[in-house]
Coordinates of C-alpha atoms and ligand atoms in Angstrom, one line a residue:
M771 CA 63.2 -89.8 -49.2
A772 CA 61.1 -92.9 -48.6
L773 CA 59.3 -93.5 -45.3
V774 CA 61.9 -94.0 -42.5
T775 CA 61.9 -95.7 -39.1
T776 CA 62.2 -93.6 -36.0
K777 CA 65.7 -94.9 -35.2
E778 CA 67.8 -92.1 -36.6
M779 CA 65.3 -89.4 -35.8
F780 CA 65.3 -90.4 -32.1
K781 CA 69.1 -90.7 -31.9
K782 CA 69.4 -87.1 -33.2
A783 CA 66.6 -85.8 -31.0
Y784 CA 68.1 -87.4 -27.9
D785 CA 71.5 -85.9 -28.6
G786 CA 70.1 -82.6 -29.7
G787 CA 67.7 -82.0 -26.8
Y788 CA 64.5 -81.9 -28.8
A789 CA 61.5 -84.2 -29.6
I790 CA 59.7 -85.4 -32.6
G791 CA 56.0 -84.7 -32.9
A792 CA 53.8 -87.8 -33.4
F793 CA 50.5 -86.6 -34.8
N794 CA 47.4 -88.8 -35.4
V795 CA 46.1 -88.9 -38.9
N796 CA 42.5 -89.8 -39.9
N797 CA 41.9 -88.0 -43.2
M798 CA 43.5 -86.2 -46.0
E799 CA 43.2 -82.7 -44.6
I800 CA 45.0 -83.8 -41.4
V801 CA 47.8 -85.5 -43.3
Q802 CA 48.3 -82.4 -45.5
G803 CA 48.1 -79.9 -42.6
I804 CA 50.8 -81.7 -40.6
T805 CA 53.2 -82.5 -43.4
E806 CA 52.9 -79.0 -45.0
A807 CA 54.0 -77.5 -41.6
A808 CA 56.8 -80.1 -41.1
G809 CA 57.9 -79.7 -44.7
E810 CA 58.2 -75.9 -44.5
L811 CA 60.0 -76.0 -41.2
E812 CA 62.3 -78.8 -42.2
S813 CA 61.2 -80.9 -39.3
P814 CA 61.2 -84.7 -39.1
V815 CA 57.7 -86.0 -38.2
I816 CA 55.8 -89.1 -37.2
L817 CA 52.3 -89.7 -38.6
Q818 CA 50.5 -92.2 -36.4
V819 CA 47.4 -94.3 -37.1
S820 CA 45.2 -95.7 -34.4
K821 CA 43.0 -98.8 -34.7
G822 CA 40.1 -96.4 -34.8
A823 CA 41.7 -94.4 -37.6
R824 CA 42.2 -97.7 -39.6
A825 CA 38.5 -98.6 -39.0
Y826 CA 37.4 -95.1 -40.1
A827 CA 39.6 -94.4 -43.1
N828 CA 40.8 -97.9 -44.2
H829 CA 44.5 -99.0 -43.9
K830 CA 45.2 -98.7 -47.7
Y831 CA 43.8 -95.1 -48.0
L832 CA 45.9 -94.0 -45.0
V833 CA 49.1 -95.6 -46.3
K834 CA 48.6 -94.1 -49.8
M835 CA 47.9 -90.6 -48.4
V836 CA 51.0 -90.8 -46.2
E837 CA 53.0 -92.0 -49.3
A838 CA 51.7 -89.0 -51.2
A839 CA 52.8 -86.7 -48.4
V840 CA 56.3 -88.3 -48.5
E841 CA 56.5 -87.6 -52.2
E842 CA 55.3 -84.0 -51.7
N843 CA 57.9 -83.4 -48.9
P844 CA 61.0 -85.3 -50.0
Q845 CA 63.2 -83.0 -47.9
I846 CA 62.0 -84.4 -44.5
P847 CA 62.1 -87.8 -42.8
I848 CA 58.5 -89.1 -42.2
A849 CA 57.7 -92.3 -40.2
L850 CA 54.4 -94.1 -40.3
H851 CA 53.5 -95.5 -36.9
L852 CA 50.7 -97.7 -35.4
D853 CA 49.4 -96.0 -32.3
H854 CA 48.2 -98.2 -29.4
G855 CA 48.3 -101.6 -31.2
D856 CA 46.7 -104.0 -28.8
T857 CA 47.3 -107.4 -30.4
F858 CA 50.1 -109.2 -32.2
E859 CA 47.8 -109.6 -35.2
L860 CA 47.2 -105.8 -35.5
C861 CA 50.9 -105.0 -35.3
K862 CA 51.7 -107.7 -37.9
S863 CA 49.1 -106.4 -40.3
C864 CA 50.6 -102.9 -40.1
I865 CA 54.2 -104.2 -40.4
D866 CA 53.2 -106.3 -43.4
G867 CA 51.2 -103.3 -44.8
G868 CA 54.0 -100.7 -45.0
F869 CA 54.3 -99.1 -41.5
T870 CA 57.8 -98.4 -40.4
S871 CA 57.0 -98.4 -36.7
V872 CA 54.4 -99.9 -34.4
M873 CA 53.3 -99.5 -30.8
I874 CA 52.3 -102.6 -28.9
D875 CA 50.4 -101.3 -25.9
A876 CA 50.1 -104.1 -23.4
S877 CA 50.3 -101.7 -20.5
S878 CA 47.0 -102.9 -19.1
K879 CA 48.3 -106.4 -18.7
S880 CA 50.5 -107.8 -16.0
F881 CA 54.3 -107.1 -16.1
E882 CA 55.0 -110.6 -17.4
D883 CA 52.2 -110.6 -20.0
N884 CA 53.3 -107.2 -21.2
I885 CA 56.8 -108.5 -21.6
A886 CA 55.7 -111.6 -23.5
L887 CA 53.4 -109.8 -26.0
T888 CA 55.9 -107.0 -26.5
K889 CA 58.7 -109.5 -27.2
Q890 CA 56.6 -111.3 -29.7
V891 CA 55.9 -108.1 -31.6
V892 CA 59.6 -107.0 -31.4
E893 CA 60.8 -110.3 -32.9
Y894 CA 58.5 -110.0 -35.9
A895 CA 59.0 -106.3 -36.3
H896 CA 62.8 -106.4 -36.2
D897 CA 62.8 -109.3 -38.7
H898 CA 61.0 -106.9 -41.1
G899 CA 63.0 -103.8 -40.4
V900 CA 60.3 -102.1 -38.3
V901 CA 60.8 -100.5 -34.8
V902 CA 58.6 -101.0 -31.8
E903 CA 57.3 -98.7 -29.0
A904 CA 56.1 -100.3 -25.9
E905 CA 54.4 -98.9 -22.8
L906 CA 54.8 -99.3 -19.0
G907 CA 52.4 -97.7 -16.6
T908 CA 48.8 -96.5 -17.5
L909 CA 47.5 -93.1 -18.5
A910 CA 44.1 -91.8 -17.5
G911 CA 41.7 -91.3 -20.4
I912 CA 40.9 -93.4 -23.4
E913 CA 43.5 -95.6 -25.1
D914 CA 41.4 -96.8 -28.0
E915 CA 39.0 -99.2 -26.3
V916 CA 40.8 -99.2 -22.9
V917 CA 39.2 -96.5 -20.7
V918 CA 41.2 -95.6 -17.6
E919 CA 39.3 -93.3 -15.2
A920 CA 41.0 -90.3 -13.8
G921 CA 42.5 -91.3 -10.4
K922 CA 42.9 -94.9 -11.5
E923 CA 46.0 -94.3 -13.6
A924 CA 49.4 -95.6 -12.5
Y925 CA 52.7 -93.9 -12.9
T926 CA 55.5 -96.0 -14.4
R927 CA 57.6 -97.7 -11.8
P928 CA 61.2 -96.7 -12.6
E929 CA 62.6 -99.9 -11.0
E930 CA 60.9 -101.9 -13.7
V931 CA 62.1 -100.1 -16.9
E932 CA 65.5 -101.6 -17.3
E933 CA 64.3 -105.2 -17.0
F934 CA 61.4 -104.5 -19.3
V935 CA 63.5 -102.9 -22.1
S936 CA 66.3 -105.6 -21.9
R937 CA 63.9 -108.5 -21.9
T938 CA 61.6 -107.2 -24.7
G939 CA 64.2 -105.5 -26.9
C940 CA 61.8 -102.6 -27.6
D941 CA 63.2 -99.5 -29.4
S942 CA 61.4 -96.8 -27.3
L943 CA 59.3 -96.8 -24.2
A944 CA 56.1 -94.8 -23.4
I945 CA 55.9 -93.9 -19.7
A946 CA 53.2 -92.5 -17.5
I947 CA 54.2 -89.4 -15.6
G948 CA 50.9 -87.6 -15.4
T949 CA 49.8 -87.0 -19.0
S950 CA 46.5 -88.3 -20.1
H951 CA 44.5 -88.8 -23.3
G952 CA 41.7 -86.6 -24.6
A953 CA 40.6 -83.0 -24.0
Y954 CA 39.5 -83.5 -20.4
K955 CA 42.8 -84.6 -18.9
F956 CA 42.1 -83.8 -15.3
T957 CA 39.0 -83.5 -13.1
A958 CA 38.4 -80.1 -11.4
A959 CA 39.2 -81.8 -8.1
Q960 CA 42.8 -82.6 -9.4
C961 CA 43.4 -79.0 -10.4
T962 CA 43.5 -75.4 -9.1
R963 CA 41.9 -72.5 -11.0
N964 CA 43.7 -69.4 -12.3
A965 CA 42.3 -65.8 -12.1
E966 CA 40.1 -66.4 -15.3
G967 CA 38.7 -69.6 -13.8
I968 CA 40.6 -71.9 -16.1
L969 CA 41.8 -75.2 -14.6
V970 CA 45.5 -75.4 -13.8
P971 CA 46.6 -79.1 -13.8
P972 CA 49.0 -80.7 -11.4
P973 CA 52.6 -80.7 -12.7
L974 CA 54.0 -83.7 -14.6
R975 CA 56.1 -86.1 -12.4
F976 CA 59.6 -85.1 -13.7
D977 CA 61.0 -87.0 -10.7
V978 CA 59.7 -90.3 -12.3
L979 CA 61.0 -89.2 -15.7
E980 CA 64.5 -88.5 -14.3
E981 CA 64.5 -91.9 -12.5
C982 CA 63.7 -93.6 -15.8
I983 CA 66.4 -91.7 -17.6
K984 CA 69.0 -92.7 -15.0
R985 CA 68.1 -96.3 -15.5
L986 CA 67.9 -96.2 -19.3
P987 CA 70.7 -93.8 -20.4
G988 CA 70.5 -92.9 -24.1
F989 CA 67.1 -94.7 -24.5
P990 CA 64.2 -92.8 -26.2
I991 CA 61.2 -92.1 -24.0
V992 CA 57.7 -91.4 -25.4
L993 CA 55.0 -89.2 -23.9
H994 CA 51.4 -90.0 -24.8
G995 CA 48.4 -87.7 -24.0
S996 CA 50.4 -84.6 -24.6
S997 CA 47.9 -82.2 -26.2
S998 CA 47.8 -78.8 -24.5
V999 CA 44.2 -78.2 -25.2
P1000 CA 44.8 -74.6 -26.2
Q1001 CA 42.1 -72.4 -24.5
E1002 CA 41.7 -70.3 -27.7
F1003 CA 40.2 -73.3 -29.4
V1004 CA 38.1 -74.3 -26.4
K1005 CA 36.7 -70.7 -26.3
M1006 CA 36.0 -70.8 -30.1
V1007 CA 34.2 -74.1 -29.7
N1008 CA 32.1 -72.8 -26.9
Q1009 CA 31.5 -69.4 -28.6
Y1010 CA 30.1 -71.1 -31.8
G1011 CA 27.6 -73.5 -30.3
G1012 CA 29.9 -76.1 -28.7
N1013 CA 30.0 -77.2 -25.1
M1014 CA 33.4 -78.1 -23.7
P1015 CA 33.5 -76.9 -20.1
D1016 CA 36.7 -77.5 -18.2
A1017 CA 38.6 -79.0 -21.1
V1018 CA 42.3 -78.9 -20.0
G1019 CA 45.6 -80.1 -21.3
I1020 CA 49.3 -80.3 -20.5
P1021 CA 51.0 -76.9 -20.3
E1022 CA 53.4 -76.4 -23.2
E1023 CA 56.4 -75.3 -21.1
Q1024 CA 56.3 -78.7 -19.3
L1025 CA 56.4 -80.5 -22.6
R1026 CA 59.2 -78.3 -23.8
K1027 CA 61.2 -79.2 -20.7
A1028 CA 60.5 -82.9 -21.3
A1029 CA 61.7 -82.5 -24.9
T1030 CA 65.1 -81.2 -23.7
L1031 CA 65.4 -84.4 -21.6
A1032 CA 65.2 -88.0 -23.0
V1033 CA 61.7 -87.6 -24.3
C1034 CA 62.1 -88.1 -28.1
K1035 CA 58.4 -88.5 -29.2
I1036 CA 55.5 -86.4 -28.1
N1037 CA 52.0 -87.6 -29.1
I1038 CA 49.4 -85.1 -30.1
D1039 CA 45.9 -85.9 -31.3
S1040 CA 43.3 -83.9 -29.3
D1041 CA 44.8 -80.6 -30.3
I1042 CA 44.3 -81.5 -34.0
R1043 CA 40.6 -82.4 -33.3
L1044 CA 40.1 -79.1 -31.5
A1045 CA 41.8 -77.0 -34.1
M1046 CA 39.6 -78.5 -36.8
T1047 CA 36.3 -78.5 -34.9
A1048 CA 36.8 -74.9 -33.6
N1049 CA 37.4 -73.6 -37.1
I1050 CA 34.6 -75.6 -38.7
R1051 CA 32.1 -74.4 -36.0
K1052 CA 33.2 -70.8 -36.6
Y1053 CA 32.9 -71.2 -40.4
F1054 CA 29.4 -72.7 -40.1
A1055 CA 28.3 -69.9 -37.8
E1056 CA 29.6 -67.2 -40.1
H1057 CA 28.5 -68.8 -43.4
P1058 CA 25.2 -70.6 -42.7
D1059 CA 24.4 -70.7 -46.4
H1060 CA 27.6 -72.5 -47.4
F1061 CA 27.5 -76.3 -48.0
D1062 CA 30.6 -77.1 -50.1
P1063 CA 32.9 -79.2 -47.8
R1064 CA 36.0 -77.7 -49.4
Q1065 CA 34.9 -74.3 -48.0
Y1066 CA 35.0 -75.3 -44.4
L1067 CA 37.7 -78.0 -44.6
K1068 CA 40.1 -75.4 -46.0
P1069 CA 40.3 -73.3 -42.8
A1070 CA 40.3 -76.5 -40.8
R1071 CA 43.3 -77.8 -42.6
Q1072 CA 45.0 -74.4 -42.3
A1073 CA 44.3 -74.5 -38.5
V1074 CA 46.0 -77.9 -38.2
K1075 CA 49.0 -76.6 -40.2
D1076 CA 49.3 -73.5 -38.0
M1077 CA 48.9 -75.5 -34.8
V1078 CA 51.5 -78.1 -35.8
A1079 CA 54.0 -75.3 -36.9
H1080 CA 53.6 -73.7 -33.5
K1081 CA 54.3 -77.1 -31.7
I1082 CA 57.3 -77.8 -33.9
V1083 CA 58.9 -74.4 -33.2
N1084 CA 57.8 -73.7 -29.6
V1085 CA 57.2 -77.1 -28.0
L1086 CA 59.2 -79.8 -29.8
G1087 CA 62.1 -77.7 -31.0
S1088 CA 62.4 -80.0 -34.1
D1089 CA 62.5 -77.3 -36.8
H1090 CA 65.5 -77.3 -39.2
K1091 CA 66.7 -80.7 -37.8
I1092 CA 66.9 -82.8 -41.0
Ligands
G3H509 O1 45.5 -92.2 -27.9 C1 44.5 -92.3 -28.6 C2 44.5 -91.4 -29.9 O2 44.1 -90.1 -29.6 C3 43.7 -92.1 -30.9 O3 42.4 -91.9 -30.7 O4 41.5 -94.2 -30.9 O5 40.0 -92.2 -31.1 O6 41.6 -92.7 -32.9 P1 41.3 -92.9 -31.5
13P510 P1 46.1 -86.4 -26.7 O1 44.8 -86.9 -26.5 O2 46.6 -85.7 -25.6 O3 46.3 -85.7 -28.0 O4 47.1 -87.7 -26.9 C1 47.2 -88.4 -28.1 C2 47.9 -89.7 -27.9 O5 48.6 -90.0 -26.9 C3 47.9 -90.6 -29.1 O6 48.5 -91.9 -28.8
ZN511 ZN1 48.3 -92.5 -26.7

């Protein structure tokens, strides 16, 4: 199977009450870890590339690695998506350069400016057989170069979604319901603590999601900032020389619930970073004399694969859905 758009995968996910994982890729080990898990579990998957990933790894290398993964896993649908495109030019360059889906993130602009830029990208993308994700509302955390402080985020206003989708023609919509980017999604002041002293975040705003679904029946919704920041990885990082106090993510059961509703795409990047870093730290601590990158990247890649497999089965519900 060649690279696909997200059109059919979202339709099936919407109807089937599950979501597709959109995992950020920055190097070969990440591409392999994700697609080996998805391949073995017969799960559709989205590989997404940020502006930062392109700057780090080079557009051509990333596309070729993803094409190799498609050849190695012909049994599953794979989409290649631009994450948080912030200009028409960046979106165009990815559309011209082999991506099957792009996000134009003009969520920090005014409603009218967001519509105008999104519409411009949609027109170009649709002329080239590519689908477009747009965003309404702002998440806390870092969206590439746009940093939104905790407490300054704004939930999506459900009364705006219908007009936005009909005027832009976008194919999916990212909304803000309390998720946030990075490994420190909430401040201690926003949370309570459990018996072990781990932060417990405020629940997602399912009321906002439900209102959006009512106004956009059948339309695929996207959740960014959906890493769960597994505490086993945080503990490992801290045990082996790291320092990540109060790292906290979105509880998996809330994401599972969202996946059964209209949420068709769930974005995960920080959990990949954590899985790799925790395992590389452990490897270095246990093998201080080793210096062959293959030795420490192998368990890191395996950790990505195991983490993605867990998400596919227990959070997304996208296994055996090809
Ligand atoms: O939402 C942002 C993604 O985690 C990508 O992060 O811009 O550091 O590659 P990045
Ligand atoms: P996390 O930082 O929660 O992994 O979110 C990733 C994301 O939304 C990429 O667009
Ligand atoms: Zn994001």
